[in-house]
Amino acid sequence: MAIRKGDIIIPSLTGIFDKIALVPEELDKQLATTGCFIIRAKDDYPEFLFLLFRSPYSKDG
């Protein structure tokens, strides 16, 4: 799947949830591996979602 600027990439392997990435402009339209989840924000807030997923609150439970 092609990734876009602002996409959030999360590895699908268990135990490495802290390795989350926000796609920068220079990687726009590159191909991503099948070993990850790609979250595409519909609003203009991909940075907020990225920080939310990186926060300790999203890792509890």
PDB file of C-alpha atoms in Angstrom:
ATOM      1  CA  MET A   1       0.000   0.000   0.000  1.00  0.00           C
ATOM      2  CA  ALA A   2       1.253   3.485  -0.797  1.00  0.00           C
ATOM      3  CA  ILE A   3       1.726   5.714   2.218  1.00  0.00           C
ATOM      4  CA  ARG A   4       0.970   9.427   2.286  1.00  0.00           C
ATOM      5  CA  LYS A   5       2.373  12.380   4.176  1.00  0.00           C
ATOM      6  CA  GLY A   6       0.719  12.425   7.606  1.00  0.00           C
ATOM      7  CA  ASP A   7      -0.043   8.693   7.723  1.00  0.00           C
ATOM      8  CA  ILE A   8       0.720   6.932  10.986  1.00  0.00           C
ATOM      9  CA  ILE A   9       2.515   3.598  10.708  1.00  0.00           C
ATOM     10  CA  ILE A  10       2.268   1.049  13.535  1.00  0.00           C
ATOM     11  CA  PRO A  11       4.032  -2.336  13.380  1.00  0.00           C
ATOM     12  CA  SER A  12       1.624  -5.276  13.500  1.00  0.00           C
ATOM     13  CA  LEU A  13       4.041  -7.409  15.531  1.00  0.00           C
ATOM     14  CA  THR A  14       3.253  -7.624  19.229  1.00  0.00           C
ATOM     15  CA  GLY A  15       5.615  -6.033  21.702  1.00  0.00           C
ATOM     16  CA  ILE A  16       6.863  -3.187  19.500  1.00  0.00           C
ATOM     17  CA  PHE A  17       3.920  -0.796  19.794  1.00  0.00           C
ATOM     18  CA  ASP A  18       6.278   2.026  20.786  1.00  0.00           C
ATOM     19  CA  LYS A  19       7.826   2.076  17.280  1.00  0.00           C
ATOM     20  CA  ILE A  20       5.204   4.359  15.749  1.00  0.00           C
ATOM     21  CA  ALA A  21       6.093   6.667  12.850  1.00  0.00           C
ATOM     22  CA  LEU A  22       4.518   9.713  11.244  1.00  0.00           C
ATOM     23  CA  VAL A  23       5.212   9.757   7.501  1.00  0.00           C
ATOM     24  CA  PRO A  24       7.080  12.905   6.413  1.00  0.00           C
ATOM     25  CA  GLU A  25       6.589  14.640   3.079  1.00  0.00           C
ATOM     26  CA  GLU A  26       9.748  13.140   1.544  1.00  0.00           C
ATOM     27  CA  LEU A  27       8.277   9.621   1.915  1.00  0.00           C
ATOM     28  CA  ASP A  28       4.921  10.511   0.346  1.00  0.00           C
ATOM     29  CA  LYS A  29       3.708   7.871  -2.157  1.00  0.00           C
ATOM     30  CA  GLN A  30       6.282   5.258  -1.078  1.00  0.00           C
ATOM     31  CA  LEU A  31       5.295   1.629  -0.547  1.00  0.00           C
ATOM     32  CA  ALA A  32       4.883   0.200   2.949  1.00  0.00           C
ATOM     33  CA  THR A  33       5.435  -3.362   4.061  1.00  0.00           C
ATOM     34  CA  THR A  34       2.538  -5.667   4.892  1.00  0.00           C
ATOM     35  CA  GLY A  35       3.862  -5.993   8.457  1.00  0.00           C
ATOM     36  CA  CYS A  36       2.275  -2.787   9.677  1.00  0.00           C
ATOM     37  CA  PHE A  37      -0.982  -0.967  10.177  1.00  0.00           C
ATOM     38  CA  ILE A  38      -1.435   2.333   8.364  1.00  0.00           C
ATOM     39  CA  ILE A  39      -3.729   4.921   9.884  1.00  0.00           C
ATOM     40  CA  ARG A  40      -4.774   7.787   7.647  1.00  0.00           C
ATOM     41  CA  ALA A  41      -6.387  10.733   9.417  1.00  0.00           C
ATOM     42  CA  LYS A  42      -9.313  12.247   7.533  1.00  0.00           C
ATOM     43  CA  ASP A  43      -8.945  15.559   9.354  1.00  0.00           C
ATOM     44  CA  ASP A  44      -5.977  17.890   9.494  1.00  0.00           C
ATOM     45  CA  TYR A  45      -4.728  16.448  12.788  1.00  0.00           C
ATOM     46  CA  PRO A  46      -2.316  13.573  12.037  1.00  0.00           C
ATOM     47  CA  GLU A  47       0.237  15.031  14.483  1.00  0.00           C
ATOM     48  CA  PHE A  48      -2.331  14.922  17.294  1.00  0.00           C
ATOM     49  CA  LEU A  49      -3.155  11.273  16.573  1.00  0.00           C
ATOM     50  CA  PHE A  50       0.545  10.436  16.394  1.00  0.00           C
ATOM     51  CA  LEU A  51       1.154  11.970  19.823  1.00  0.00           C
ATOM     52  CA  LEU A  52      -1.939  10.260  21.209  1.00  0.00           C
ATOM     53  CA  PHE A  53      -0.736   6.833  20.049  1.00  0.00           C
ATOM     54  CA  ARG A  54       2.718   7.551  21.514  1.00  0.00           C
ATOM     55  CA  SER A  55       1.321   8.645  24.883  1.00  0.00           C
ATOM     56  CA  PRO A  56       1.341   6.368  27.946  1.00  0.00           C
ATOM     57  CA  TYR A  57      -2.474   6.482  27.979  1.00  0.00           C
ATOM     58  CA  SER A  58      -2.713   4.516  24.742  1.00  0.00           C
ATOM     59  CA  LYS A  59      -0.314   1.840  26.008  1.00  0.00           C
ATOM     60  CA  ASP A  60      -2.119   1.077  29.285  1.00  0.00           C
ATOM     61  CA  GLY A  61      -4.399  -1.905  29.367  1.00  0.00           C
TER      62      GLY A  61
END
